XYZ file of C-alpha atoms in Angstrom:
129
model
C 211.011 84.382 166.900
C 212.779 86.527 169.501
C 215.922 86.799 167.386
C 213.921 87.976 164.363
C 212.322 90.701 166.520
C 215.738 91.781 167.855
C 217.173 91.839 164.323
C 214.179 93.886 163.069
C 214.596 96.424 165.898
C 218.333 96.643 165.173
C 217.714 97.276 161.467
C 215.031 99.898 162.227
C 217.296 101.739 164.686
C 220.158 101.605 162.182
C 217.871 102.922 159.436
C 216.598 105.800 161.605
C 220.155 106.777 162.574
C 221.202 106.617 158.912
C 218.331 108.842 157.795
C 219.029 111.381 160.567
C 222.714 111.445 159.684
C 221.907 111.930 155.991
C 219.510 114.819 156.785
C 222.149 116.544 158.928
C 224.898 116.088 156.332
C 222.712 117.195 153.416
C 221.433 120.291 155.239
C 224.416 121.171 157.425
C 224.681 124.786 156.268
C 221.008 125.512 156.871
C 220.878 123.738 160.238
C 223.956 125.552 161.555
C 223.309 128.931 159.889
C 223.944 132.158 161.788
C 221.579 135.113 161.787
C 223.398 138.440 161.911
C 221.692 141.776 162.559
C 223.760 144.880 162.069
C 225.090 147.595 159.828
C 226.346 146.778 156.349
C 230.019 147.690 156.121
C 230.445 146.699 152.491
C 228.590 145.192 149.557
C 230.781 144.682 146.530
C 229.625 143.252 143.242
C 232.092 140.828 141.701
C 233.036 142.181 138.292
C 231.796 140.161 135.301
C 235.231 139.448 133.723
C 236.523 138.108 137.046
C 233.478 135.899 137.491
C 233.724 134.561 133.945
C 237.357 133.639 134.359
C 236.880 131.908 137.706
C 233.739 129.970 136.804
C 233.725 129.534 133.047
C 231.705 126.308 133.190
C 228.990 127.766 135.448
C 225.779 129.619 134.816
C 226.397 133.234 133.744
C 223.340 134.484 135.683
C 224.863 133.443 138.998
C 228.166 135.066 138.051
C 226.625 138.403 137.167
C 224.866 138.575 140.540
C 227.773 137.560 142.740
C 228.441 139.770 145.769
C 230.879 140.032 148.663
C 229.104 141.166 151.820
C 230.281 142.480 155.185
C 227.934 143.139 158.123
C 228.982 144.433 161.542
C 226.996 142.652 164.252
C 225.357 145.178 166.574
C 225.645 142.899 169.627
C 229.288 141.821 169.396
C 230.849 144.338 167.005
C 232.274 141.449 164.965
C 232.213 141.870 161.184
C 230.858 138.832 159.338
C 231.748 138.375 155.700
C 230.407 136.063 153.021
C 229.976 135.675 149.322
C 226.489 135.453 147.891
C 224.628 135.059 144.632
C 221.438 136.529 146.093
C 220.193 139.323 143.803
C 218.649 141.187 146.726
C 222.112 142.425 147.698
C 222.113 144.620 144.574
C 219.969 147.220 146.362
C 221.822 147.120 149.688
C 224.181 149.997 150.460
C 226.918 150.406 153.087
C 225.518 152.217 156.116
C 222.109 150.561 155.935
C 221.137 147.949 158.494
C 220.281 144.396 157.586
C 219.282 141.070 158.992
C 221.020 138.298 157.084
C 221.396 134.559 157.439
C 224.985 133.406 156.918
C 225.477 129.820 155.744
C 228.712 128.173 156.915
C 230.839 125.747 154.973
C 230.627 122.265 156.476
C 233.567 121.213 158.680
C 234.648 118.464 156.288
C 235.704 121.163 153.800
C 238.958 121.785 155.646
C 240.248 124.654 153.493
C 237.091 126.710 154.084
C 236.570 125.919 157.773
C 234.809 128.637 159.808
C 233.892 130.751 156.770
C 230.563 131.499 155.115
C 229.592 130.849 151.499
C 226.147 132.369 151.413
C 224.457 135.381 152.904
C 220.690 135.463 152.496
C 219.225 138.945 152.951
C 216.171 138.661 155.191
C 215.476 142.294 156.017
C 216.960 145.623 154.898
C 216.212 148.842 156.766
C 217.568 152.258 157.721
C 219.674 152.156 160.859
C 218.171 153.851 163.921
C 219.911 157.093 164.841
């Protein structure tokens, strides 16, 4: 009876660890996202012909609303860059201030280590003088 209880506890602990590991791996970018508040240095729309050539099998809606974003962090002065398919970036202009959440590539994607693939615009406002 004692060995069945020990085996059951072992399986439960293993199951809990497995579920936690799966949640972290599946949501890595959201869990380790970085919020940046600062001035927009650049927002460039990716041209349609370029997007169609690079992602011919994808959805054309996401390609039309593809942007390259740069925001200078007000605290550190570092400029964070990312690509995004968030349509809200269409109204953002360089010189405005923004709060954005940058989603990093997971570390197991070695060629894209320490870069961001998504920038979610949270707040857009005029910079204080």
